[in-house]
Every structure is written in C-alpha cells, then in structure tokens.
Tab-separated table of C-alpha atoms in Angstrom:
chain	number	residue	atom	x	y	z
A	185	MET	CA	164.542	119.322	176.584
A	186	SER	CA	162.570	117.352	179.113
A	187	GLY	CA	160.342	120.632	180.179
A	188	GLU	CA	159.380	121.436	176.424
A	189	ILE	CA	158.540	117.865	175.764
A	190	ALA	CA	156.507	118.142	179.143
A	191	ASP	CA	155.100	121.409	177.721
A	192	TYR	CA	153.721	120.083	174.303
A	193	ALA	CA	152.257	116.933	176.257
A	194	ALA	CA	150.137	119.348	178.141
A	195	LEU	CA	149.183	121.432	175.204
A	196	PHE	CA	148.152	118.322	173.095
A	197	ASP	CA	146.638	116.943	176.340
A	198	ALA	CA	144.755	120.443	175.947
A	199	GLU	CA	143.777	121.151	172.951
A	200	ARG	CA	143.881	117.955	170.989
A	201	ARG	CA	140.183	117.160	171.204
A	202	PHE	CA	139.304	120.449	169.579
A	203	VAL	CA	141.449	120.454	167.152
A	204	TRP	CA	139.965	116.618	166.212
A	205	SER	CA	136.471	118.005	166.045
A	206	LEU	CA	137.558	120.995	163.611
A	207	CYS	CA	139.470	118.451	161.295
A	208	TYR	CA	136.807	115.300	161.415
A	209	ARG	CA	134.347	117.828	160.681
A	210	MET	CA	136.220	119.450	157.928
A	211	THR	CA	137.036	115.915	156.139
A	212	GLY	CA	134.123	113.860	157.633
A	213	ASN	CA	136.782	111.094	157.827
A	214	ALA	CA	137.622	109.956	161.448
A	215	ALA	CA	141.006	108.429	160.065
A	216	ASP	CA	141.833	111.862	158.051
A	217	ALA	CA	141.060	113.529	161.632
A	218	ASP	CA	143.636	111.224	163.292
A	219	GLU	CA	146.557	111.846	161.131
A	220	LEU	CA	145.853	115.566	160.581
A	221	VAL	CA	145.813	116.325	164.785
A	222	GLN	CA	149.323	114.316	164.656
A	223	GLU	CA	150.608	116.538	161.836
A	224	THR	CA	149.155	119.665	163.293
A	225	PHE	CA	151.053	119.184	166.528
A	226	VAL	CA	154.180	117.841	164.899
A	227	ARG	CA	154.092	121.223	163.057
A	228	ALA	CA	154.069	122.902	166.514
A	229	MET	CA	156.712	120.966	168.048
A	230	GLU	CA	159.286	121.951	164.707
A	231	SER	CA	157.707	125.576	163.778
A	232	PRO	CA	156.293	126.995	166.580
A	233	PRO	CA	154.778	130.465	166.860
A	234	ALA	CA	156.679	133.422	167.245
A	235	ARG	CA	154.886	134.203	170.942
A	236	THR	CA	154.410	130.738	172.550
A	237	SER	CA	153.580	132.711	175.891
A	238	GLU	CA	149.810	133.901	174.002
A	239	PRO	CA	146.985	131.075	173.884
A	240	TRP	CA	147.924	128.693	171.172
A	241	ARG	CA	144.448	127.743	170.025
A	242	PRO	CA	144.326	130.380	166.942
A	243	TRP	CA	147.448	128.835	165.654
A	244	LEU	CA	146.333	125.006	166.094
A	245	VAL	CA	143.258	126.406	164.474
A	246	ARG	CA	144.840	127.598	161.608
A	247	VAL	CA	147.364	125.226	161.072
A	248	ALA	CA	144.619	122.367	160.856
A	249	MET	CA	142.290	124.023	159.044
A	250	ASN	CA	144.862	124.936	156.243
A	251	LEU	CA	145.947	121.038	156.579
A	252	SER	CA	141.844	119.921	156.174
A	253	ARG	CA	141.450	122.018	153.119
A	254	ASP	CA	144.602	120.729	151.360
A	255	ARG	CA	143.464	117.095	152.384
A	256	LEU	CA	139.804	117.836	151.196
A	257	ARG	CA	141.148	119.689	147.547
A	258	ARG	CA	143.485	116.500	147.358
A	259	ARG	CA	140.877	113.798	147.849
A	260	ARG	CA	138.620	115.734	145.339
A	261	ARG	CA	141.070	116.413	142.619
A	262	ASP	CA	142.208	112.192	142.793
A	263	GLY	CA	138.479	111.275	142.958
A	264	TYR	CA	136.788	108.501	145.211
A	265	ARG	CA	136.265	105.357	144.254
A	266	GLY	CA	132.356	104.462	144.693
A	267	ASN	CA	130.155	106.763	146.758
A	268	TRP	CA	131.115	109.016	149.392
A	269	LEU	CA	130.134	108.441	153.047
A	270	PRO	CA	131.193	110.125	156.176
A	271	SER	CA	133.201	107.852	158.838
A	272	PRO	CA	131.052	106.893	161.337
A	273	ILE	CA	131.739	108.013	164.820
A	274	GLU	CA	129.859	106.681	168.305
A	275	THR	CA	127.885	109.420	170.121
A	276	ASP	CA	125.686	108.700	173.386
A	277	GLU	CA	122.299	108.510	173.569
A	278	ALA	CA	122.411	112.395	175.029
A	279	GLY	CA	123.773	113.833	172.010
A	280	ALA	CA	127.175	114.167	173.464
A	281	LEU	CA	130.463	112.955	171.965
A	282	PRO	CA	132.258	111.191	174.758
A	283	ALA	CA	135.566	110.670	173.266
A	284	TYR	CA	135.993	113.777	171.067
A	285	GLU	CA	134.062	116.831	172.965
A	286	LEU	CA	135.006	119.930	173.591
A	287	PRO	CA	137.383	120.922	176.620
A	288	PRO	CA	135.245	121.950	179.722
A	289	GLU	CA	136.534	125.315	179.571
A	290	SER	CA	136.041	125.946	176.172
A	291	GLY	CA	131.810	126.161	176.822
A	292	SER	CA	129.443	123.148	175.407
A	293	PRO	CA	127.322	123.735	173.860
A	294	THR	CA	127.869	126.594	171.227
A	295	GLU	CA	125.585	129.446	170.567
A	296	GLY	CA	126.180	128.935	166.702
A	297	ARG	CA	123.408	128.752	164.103
A	298	TYR	CA	124.292	124.739	164.200
A	299	GLU	CA	124.404	122.679	167.349
A	300	LEU	CA	127.758	120.577	167.837
A	301	ILE	CA	125.752	117.393	167.395
A	302	GLU	CA	123.722	118.158	164.473
A	303	SER	CA	127.228	119.120	162.964
A	304	VAL	CA	128.703	115.301	163.271
A	305	SER	CA	125.248	113.871	161.160
A	306	PHE	CA	125.313	112.140	158.255
A	307	ALA	CA	123.198	114.716	157.122
A	308	PHE	CA	124.900	117.453	157.627
A	309	LEU	CA	128.156	115.729	156.907
A	310	LEU	CA	126.871	115.009	153.076
A	311	ALA	CA	125.391	118.617	152.625
A	312	LEU	CA	128.845	119.916	153.199
A	313	GLU	CA	130.628	117.700	150.738
A	314	ALA	CA	129.036	120.148	147.994
A	315	LEU	CA	130.822	123.126	148.983
A	316	PRO	CA	134.285	124.253	148.354
A	317	PRO	CA	136.775	123.651	151.171
A	318	LYS	CA	136.962	127.461	151.452
A	319	GLN	CA	133.395	127.587	152.182
A	320	ARG	CA	133.266	124.547	154.057
A	321	ALA	CA	135.593	125.932	156.430
A	322	VAL	CA	134.030	129.518	157.007
A	323	LEU	CA	130.736	127.979	157.524
A	324	LEU	CA	132.138	125.288	160.102
A	325	LEU	CA	133.776	128.269	162.147
A	326	ARG	CA	131.050	130.835	161.941
A	327	ASP	CA	127.851	128.324	162.030
A	328	VAL	CA	129.256	126.005	164.356
A	329	PHE	CA	132.326	127.044	166.307
A	330	ASP	CA	130.301	130.320	166.434
A	331	TYR	CA	133.754	132.558	165.278
A	332	SER	CA	133.444	135.838	164.985
A	333	VAL	CA	134.141	137.534	161.136
A	334	ARG	CA	137.338	139.091	162.019
A	335	ASP	CA	138.226	135.436	163.924
A	336	THR	CA	137.378	133.274	160.690
A	337	SER	CA	139.585	135.763	158.991
A	338	ASP	CA	142.432	134.936	161.275
A	339	ALA	CA	142.156	131.739	161.173
A	340	LEU	CA	141.887	131.200	157.393
A	341	GLY	CA	144.220	133.954	155.874
A	342	MET	CA	141.156	135.532	154.445
A	343	SER	CA	139.966	139.068	154.485
A	344	GLU	CA	136.952	139.801	156.383
A	345	ALA	CA	134.903	140.864	152.982
A	346	ASN	CA	135.868	137.490	151.476
A	347	VAL	CA	134.904	135.723	154.564
A	348	LYS	CA	131.536	137.440	154.576
A	349	THR	CA	130.842	136.572	150.831
A	350	ALA	CA	132.522	132.679	151.415
A	351	HIS	CA	129.963	132.859	154.333
A	352	HIS	CA	126.722	133.678	152.065
A	353	ARG	CA	127.885	131.062	149.323
A	354	ALA	CA	127.761	128.694	151.898
A	355	ARG	CA	124.594	129.156	153.548
A	356	ARG	CA	122.900	129.770	150.143
A	357	ALA	CA	124.213	126.053	149.128
A	358	MET	CA	122.934	124.959	152.540
A	359	ALA	CA	119.272	126.058	151.815
A	360	ALA	CA	118.223	122.439	150.551
A	361	TYR	CA	119.739	120.963	154.328
A	362	ASP	CA	118.548	123.514	156.096
A	363	ARG	CA	114.806	122.877	154.601
A	364	GLU	CA	114.746	119.046	156.630
A	365	ARG	CA	117.190	119.830	159.327
A	366	CYS	CA	118.564	116.877	160.568
A	367	VAL	CA	118.514	117.699	164.310
A	368	PRO	CA	119.432	114.343	166.693
A	369	THR	CA	116.712	114.870	169.225
A	370	ARG	CA	115.582	112.346	171.684
A	371	HIS	CA	112.304	111.657	169.837
A	372	LEU	CA	114.289	111.307	166.420
A	373	GLN	CA	116.413	108.803	168.232
A	374	GLU	CA	114.080	106.649	169.251
A	375	ARG	CA	111.957	106.620	166.145
A	376	THR	CA	114.887	105.846	164.355
A	377	ARG	CA	115.603	102.787	166.347
A	378	ASP	CA	112.235	101.438	166.033
A	379	ALA	CA	112.655	101.512	162.521
A	380	LEU	CA	115.594	100.366	161.835
A	381	GLN	CA	114.697	97.396	164.173
A	382	ARG	CA	111.623	96.741	162.407
A	383	PHE	CA	113.546	96.671	159.309
A	384	LEU	CA	116.220	93.982	160.710
A	385	VAL	CA	112.850	91.979	162.013
A	386	ALA	CA	111.496	92.239	158.525
A	387	VAL	CA	114.525	91.198	156.408
A	388	ALA	CA	115.674	88.436	158.539
A	389	ALA	CA	111.700	87.332	158.156
A	390	HIS	CA	112.394	87.686	154.102
A	391	ASP	CA	108.948	89.830	154.539
A	392	VAL	CA	108.743	91.326	151.510
A	393	PRO	CA	105.435	93.418	152.409
A	394	SER	CA	106.887	94.924	155.946
A	395	ILE	CA	110.246	95.801	154.000
A	396	GLU	CA	108.281	97.800	151.152
A	397	ALA	CA	105.790	99.497	154.250
A	398	LEU	CA	109.110	100.567	155.825
A	399	LEU	CA	110.580	102.209	152.919
A	400	ALA	CA	109.464	105.933	151.291
A	401	ASP	CA	108.433	105.902	147.744
A	402	ASP	CA	111.889	107.434	146.603
A	403	VAL	CA	114.424	105.743	149.248
A	404	ARG	CA	118.121	105.670	148.518
A	405	SER	CA	120.790	103.026	149.330
A	406	VAL	CA	124.385	103.930	148.970
A	407	SER	CA	127.298	102.353	150.085
A	408	ASP	CA	130.632	103.138	150.638
A	409	GLY	CA	132.717	100.114	150.222
A	410	GLY	CA	136.301	101.426	149.731
A	411	GLU	CA	138.598	98.694	149.094
A	412	TYR	CA	135.532	96.346	149.474
A	413	ALA	CA	132.988	94.873	146.336
A	414	SER	CA	129.911	96.966	146.919
A	415	GLY	CA	127.822	99.100	144.559
A	416	HIS	CA	129.510	101.804	142.793
A	417	ARG	CA	125.770	103.933	142.436
A	418	PRO	CA	123.219	104.205	144.519
A	419	VAL	CA	119.759	102.366	144.521
A	420	ILE	CA	116.881	104.568	144.392
A	421	GLY	CA	112.832	103.440	144.712
A	422	ARG	CA	111.139	100.929	147.240
A	423	GLU	CA	110.704	98.169	145.123
A	424	ARG	CA	114.465	97.767	143.853
A	425	VAL	CA	116.124	98.639	147.437
A	426	THR	CA	113.901	95.794	148.806
A	427	ARG	CA	115.285	93.442	146.308
A	428	LEU	CA	118.640	94.925	146.812
A	429	VAL	CA	118.903	94.130	150.531
A	430	LEU	CA	117.336	90.849	150.177
A	431	GLY	CA	119.326	89.685	147.572
A	432	LEU	CA	122.312	90.953	149.802
A	433	HIS	CA	120.838	89.341	153.305
A	434	ARG	CA	121.036	85.590	151.360
A	435	LYS	CA	124.202	86.145	149.771
A	436	ARG	CA	125.733	87.772	153.058
A	437	PRO	CA	123.531	87.857	155.981
A	438	VAL	CA	124.842	89.555	159.089
A	439	ALA	CA	126.027	87.037	161.650
A	440	ARG	CA	125.864	89.444	164.766
A	441	PHE	CA	125.212	93.329	165.345
A	442	ASP	CA	124.955	96.043	168.045
A	443	LEU	CA	122.756	98.545	167.986
A	444	ARG	CA	124.542	102.001	168.777
A	445	THR	CA	124.335	105.746	168.609
A	446	ILE	CA	126.611	106.716	165.524
A	447	ASN	CA	126.910	110.697	164.652
A	448	GLY	CA	123.770	111.388	167.148
A	449	LEU	CA	121.568	108.540	165.997
A	450	PRO	CA	120.661	104.625	166.225
A	451	ALA	CA	122.897	103.006	163.745
A	452	ILE	CA	123.751	99.074	163.390
A	453	ILE	CA	127.390	97.873	163.925
A	454	ALA	CA	127.469	94.509	161.830
A	455	ASP	CA	130.249	91.696	161.767
A	456	PHE	CA	129.216	89.622	158.763
A	457	GLY	CA	130.819	86.456	159.748
A	458	HIS	CA	133.924	84.364	158.232
A	459	TYR	CA	136.159	85.787	156.089
A	460	ARG	CA	135.863	86.232	151.899
A	461	PRO	CA	138.141	87.391	149.927
A	462	ARG	CA	136.952	91.145	148.929
A	463	LEU	CA	134.339	90.987	151.081
A	464	ALA	CA	133.823	93.409	154.107
A	465	PRO	CA	134.161	91.976	157.512
A	466	ARG	CA	132.056	94.078	159.303
A	467	GLY	CA	129.933	97.774	158.764
A	468	VAL	CA	127.945	100.193	159.760
A	469	ILE	CA	124.022	100.689	158.296
A	470	ARG	CA	122.397	103.160	159.442
A	471	CYS	CA	119.136	105.273	157.992
A	472	ASP	CA	117.442	108.596	158.076
A	473	ILE	CA	113.823	108.602	158.084
A	474	ASP	CA	110.795	111.141	157.190
A	475	ARG	CA	108.071	112.570	159.652
A	476	GLU	CA	105.940	109.279	158.815
A	477	GLY	CA	108.736	107.028	160.153
A	478	ARG	CA	109.490	105.815	156.668
A	479	ILE	CA	113.057	105.232	155.999
A	480	THR	CA	113.971	107.618	152.980
A	481	ALA	CA	117.763	106.633	152.688
A	482	LEU	CA	119.947	103.501	153.727
A	483	HIS	CA	123.895	104.149	154.503
A	484	THR	CA	126.144	101.555	154.689
A	485	VAL	CA	129.891	101.935	155.360
A	486	LEU	CA	132.478	99.247	154.850
A	487	ALA	CA	135.511	100.717	153.571
A	488	SER	CA	138.338	99.729	156.389
A	489	ARG	CA	139.681	103.262	156.805
A	490	LYS	CA	136.042	104.788	157.758
A	491	LEU	CA	135.664	102.366	160.333
A	492	THR	CA	138.846	103.579	162.672
A	493	ALA	CA	136.523	105.253	165.011
A	494	MET	CA	134.261	102.235	165.746
A	495	PRO	CA	134.443	100.259	169.102
A	496	PRO	CA	137.409	97.242	168.512
A	497	ALA	CA	135.119	94.881	170.431
A	498	ILE	CA	133.130	94.747	167.640
A	499	ALA	CA	135.636	94.575	165.047
A	500	GLY	CA	137.047	91.596	167.108
A	501	GLY	CA	133.077	90.077	167.310
A	502	SER	CA	133.054	89.991	170.981
A	503	ALA	CA	130.194	89.060	172.948
A	504	ALA	CA	128.930	92.555	173.130
A	505	THR	CA	127.059	91.735	170.232
A	506	ARG	CA	123.582	90.908	169.579
A	507	ARG	CA	121.322	88.452	167.610
A	508	ALA	CA	118.227	90.163	165.918
A	509	PRO	CA	115.024	90.512	168.044
A	510	GLY	CA	112.730	87.847	167.227
A	511	GLY	CA	114.186	85.348	164.858
A	512	PRO	CA	117.407	83.845	162.545
A	513	ASP	CA	120.161	86.033	162.553
A	514	VAL	CA	120.248	88.852	160.387
C-alpha cells in the first residue's frame, strides 16, 4: 500500500501542473481548476485505467476535460450573478506561469496557433466564453496544446470528423478575437503599465480631463463582484466610466495596492482597507488598451472565489503593498 501511495504521489507531482493548466483554460477559474485537479487524481486512485504501465497523461487529460466540460455546462445552466470575468492568476514579466507551467519534459512553448501565455489572457478567456464546452475543449487541445486530430478525438471521446467540425466552428467563432489578438509582448506590457499608472494618478487627483484623455470613446467597465456589491451591467462610454470611477473612489478608495503581472499583463491588486458589510476587502483591477494607448476596457474582479490564486501577502495587506505614486492613497 505504501508503494502505491508513493506511485500516486509521484504521478501527482509529475502531471499536476499540466492538468491544472488544462482545467484553468477550460473553466477560466483557478478555484475550479484546483477542485478539478483533485477530482481527477481521486478518480485515478479509485478507478485507474486498465493498463497502468502505459503513460498516464492521455487518461488524465480525458478525465480532466470531461470534468471541465461538465463544470462549464453546470455553470451555464445555473447562470452567473452579474458579469462573469476570468479568475486572475499571477504570471511573471517574461510571460511565464511560474506556478503552473508545463513540466520540463513536455516542452515549452507550444507550437499551436495560440501561445501558452496568450491563452491565459483575459481577452482570450473572455472570447472562449462564447464557445460551447465541446468547441472550447477542441480549440484548446488543437490550437493551444497542439494536439493532433486523432489525439483530440481520443481525449474527448469524439470521432475525428466531429473534431474537425467542432474545430472549424470554434475558429469561426474566434474570428473577432483573431482580428485584434492580445499577445502579451514586453512592449504591450510596458504600455499597459504606463496607462494603468497614469490612470491611477489621475483618479487620485480627481483630474477629470486626464482621466477622459486616457479612456477610449467606447470604453467598457465591467465588474465581477460575486457575493459582494457591484454593478451588474457593463458601464460604457468615456463620460459614464469617468463618473463611475470617481464615484467609487470617493466611496471606497483603494488604501494600498501592488502592481503585478496578472494573466500576462500588468494589473493592480488592491486592498480596500477596513471591512464593510457586502463590500469586497480586496480586488484586482486591470485594463486593455488600443494602439494609441487608450484604455478600452476596465475589469474589476472582486469575487472571493475568483481571487484564490492571488498572493496571500496582498490579501493580508502586508508591507509588500505600495502607495500610489505622486499623491494620496488611491
């Protein structure tokens, strides 16, 4: 028995990160990915494949993808209160996912249509939300993890003809994303960081002209509050978003913040200070920018279940947080 436990522990260590990376991209939620990884390996212990001498990864992928598809169907059937945004995960400035990268023997980066770091960007994960679970699974395996048609067919229990059809439909649904692809290059990271910092300074100074100059005409502000109070509809337009952020700043200013690389691009991990009922104690604030450096989308993630992958030190309001540059707290 102790030998079997050691074997399963070794299997978990070898394959956990890869299975997690699949489940996160399938669900867009780090907490869901954690649970799905655990359930996958529980099934491996309770109902292992018939030939355990063969590589485990194909079997683990099959189980993890089936569980992820079920989780997606359940989420869509039950509905989601308010706006849905992906769960933020921290990445480094070079674009790597230090805690969740592929195991070294698997090779990195992939040779698929989309690079690994692009496939965890908010823009990509939001585009995936438009796909049915089956198409989402096919697109990820074919275009992110570079699976062949046959391997995708085996992993998803589909015929090769159905895989090709689902893949074609998924790519067609991703056409709008493909026209404005969000590849987190170093240049885009620097421009996004600059836009965020200037935006924070302008909000802290209540500088309406500067805020409006940083926003695109059709900018969208979307908040995923989960169990906390937040807007249930996107706020669209430069003037409306400006009024929104200034109103929120007056009512609930950010006490401390840290600028981190989240899902490939700079974002703010914010600490809102003292606890207040129904108000989130912390959140992640990020943005997308256009070619002119103007903010086209503001995303605020407040739901506690969406923040499970965020650094504990920030959650505790540690000394790692910083005050806003050039002025009062924001």
